[in-house]
Tab-separated table of C-alpha atoms in Angstrom:
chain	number	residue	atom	x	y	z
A	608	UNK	CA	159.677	88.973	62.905
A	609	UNK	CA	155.827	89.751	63.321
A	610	UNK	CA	154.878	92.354	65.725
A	611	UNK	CA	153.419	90.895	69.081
A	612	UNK	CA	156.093	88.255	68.781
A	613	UNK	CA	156.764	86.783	72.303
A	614	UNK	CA	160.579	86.353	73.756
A	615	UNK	CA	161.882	83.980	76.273
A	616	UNK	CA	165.518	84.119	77.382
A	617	UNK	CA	166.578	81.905	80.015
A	618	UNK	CA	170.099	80.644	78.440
A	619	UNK	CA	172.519	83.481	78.693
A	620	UNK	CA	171.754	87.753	78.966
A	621	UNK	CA	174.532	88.494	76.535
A	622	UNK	CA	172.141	86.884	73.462
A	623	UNK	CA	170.349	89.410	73.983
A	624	UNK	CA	170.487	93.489	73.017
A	625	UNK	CA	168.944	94.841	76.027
A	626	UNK	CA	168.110	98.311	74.252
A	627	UNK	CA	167.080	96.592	71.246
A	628	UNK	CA	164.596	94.896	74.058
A	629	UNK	CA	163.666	98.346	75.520
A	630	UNK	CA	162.916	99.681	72.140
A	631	UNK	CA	161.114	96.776	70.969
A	632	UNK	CA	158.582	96.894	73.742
A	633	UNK	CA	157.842	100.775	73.449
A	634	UNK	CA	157.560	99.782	70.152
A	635	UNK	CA	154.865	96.883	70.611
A	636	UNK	CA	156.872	95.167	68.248
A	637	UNK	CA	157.822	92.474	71.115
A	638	UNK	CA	153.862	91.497	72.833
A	639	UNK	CA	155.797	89.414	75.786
A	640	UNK	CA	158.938	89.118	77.358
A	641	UNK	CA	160.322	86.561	79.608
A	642	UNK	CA	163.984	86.449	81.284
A	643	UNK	CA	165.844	85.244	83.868
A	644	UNK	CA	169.161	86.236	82.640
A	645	UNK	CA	169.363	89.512	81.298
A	646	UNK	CA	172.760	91.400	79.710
A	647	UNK	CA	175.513	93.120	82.522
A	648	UNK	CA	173.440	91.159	85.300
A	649	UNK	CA	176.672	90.181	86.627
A	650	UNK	CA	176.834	90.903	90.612
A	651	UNK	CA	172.926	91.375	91.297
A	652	UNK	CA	170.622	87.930	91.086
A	653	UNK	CA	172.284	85.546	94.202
A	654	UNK	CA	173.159	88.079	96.594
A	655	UNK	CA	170.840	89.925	99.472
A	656	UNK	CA	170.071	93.053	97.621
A	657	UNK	CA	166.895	94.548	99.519
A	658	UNK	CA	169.348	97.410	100.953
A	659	UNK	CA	171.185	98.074	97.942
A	660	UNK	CA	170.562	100.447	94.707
A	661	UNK	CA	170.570	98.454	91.492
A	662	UNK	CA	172.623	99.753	89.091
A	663	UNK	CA	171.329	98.615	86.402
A	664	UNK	CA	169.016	101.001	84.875
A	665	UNK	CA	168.217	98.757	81.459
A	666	UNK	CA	167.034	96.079	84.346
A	667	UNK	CA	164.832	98.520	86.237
A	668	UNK	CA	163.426	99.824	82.989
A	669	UNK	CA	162.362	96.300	81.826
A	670	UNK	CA	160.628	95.536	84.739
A	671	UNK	CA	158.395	97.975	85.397
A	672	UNK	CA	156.557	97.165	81.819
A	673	UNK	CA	152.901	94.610	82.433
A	674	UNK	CA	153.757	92.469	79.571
A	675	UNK	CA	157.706	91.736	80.934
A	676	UNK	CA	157.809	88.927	83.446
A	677	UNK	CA	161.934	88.700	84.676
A	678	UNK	CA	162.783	86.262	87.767
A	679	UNK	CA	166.221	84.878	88.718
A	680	UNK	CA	168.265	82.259	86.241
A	681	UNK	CA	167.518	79.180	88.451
A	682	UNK	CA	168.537	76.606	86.469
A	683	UNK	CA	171.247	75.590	87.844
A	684	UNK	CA	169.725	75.118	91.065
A	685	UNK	CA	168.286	71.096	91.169
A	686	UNK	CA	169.005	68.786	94.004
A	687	UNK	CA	171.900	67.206	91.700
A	688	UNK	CA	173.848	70.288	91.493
A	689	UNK	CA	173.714	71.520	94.412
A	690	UNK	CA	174.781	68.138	95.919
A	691	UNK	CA	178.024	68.258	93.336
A	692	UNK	CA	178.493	72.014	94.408
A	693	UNK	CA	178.781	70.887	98.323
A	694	UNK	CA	180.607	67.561	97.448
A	695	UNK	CA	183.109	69.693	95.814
A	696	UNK	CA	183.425	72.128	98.622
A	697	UNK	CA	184.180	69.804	101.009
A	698	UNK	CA	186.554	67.780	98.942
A	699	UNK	CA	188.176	71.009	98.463
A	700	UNK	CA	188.327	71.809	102.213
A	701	UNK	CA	189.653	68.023	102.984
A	702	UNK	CA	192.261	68.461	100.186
A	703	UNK	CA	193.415	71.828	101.719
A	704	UNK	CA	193.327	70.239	105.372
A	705	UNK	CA	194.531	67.030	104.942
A	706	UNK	CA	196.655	66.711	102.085
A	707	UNK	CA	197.986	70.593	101.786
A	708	UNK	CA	196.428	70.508	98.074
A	709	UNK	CA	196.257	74.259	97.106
A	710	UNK	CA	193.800	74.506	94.280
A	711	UNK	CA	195.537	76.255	91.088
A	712	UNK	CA	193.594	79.730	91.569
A	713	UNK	CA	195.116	80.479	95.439
């Protein structure tokens, strides 16, 4: 790829090499990088987090470069999903309640 190519990952973290990121910015061979999913994010974005230490060292790293922009993976989050995600909660709760349904995973 050309040097000063720009990146934009907002599908999944794992498609990603983080390191390979890391180096490729010291490197200038990456000009721009966007994310909002990044590799081992699992158990930081969607949670309150102001208190806590990050452990994720690749995710500090990244962040603290001018030309890396990360926010959280949002797209999940329209007014259609989250409707189906309370729907379902509910339905689940009704289920439990009403009909003594146990969902498969309890």
């Amino acid at each position: 790829m050309k040097d000063g190519v720009i990146l934009i990952n907002c599908v999944r973290g794992g498609l990603m090499d983080t390191d390979a990121l890391i180096a490729g910015i010291e490197q200038k061979k990456i000009g721009s990088l966007g994310l909002d999913c990044l590799e081992h994010e699992e158990g930081i974005y969607h949670l309150d987090r102001r208190d806590d230490i990050i452990s994720n060292r690749s995710m500090a790293y990244l962040r603290q470069f001018p030309n890396v922009i990360m926010t959280q993976h949002m797209a999940f989050y329209t007014d259609a999903a989250v409707a189906s995600m309370v729907r379902c909660g509910i339905e689940g709760i009704y289920s439990v309640i009403m009909k003594g349904d146990y969902p498969a995973l309890l």
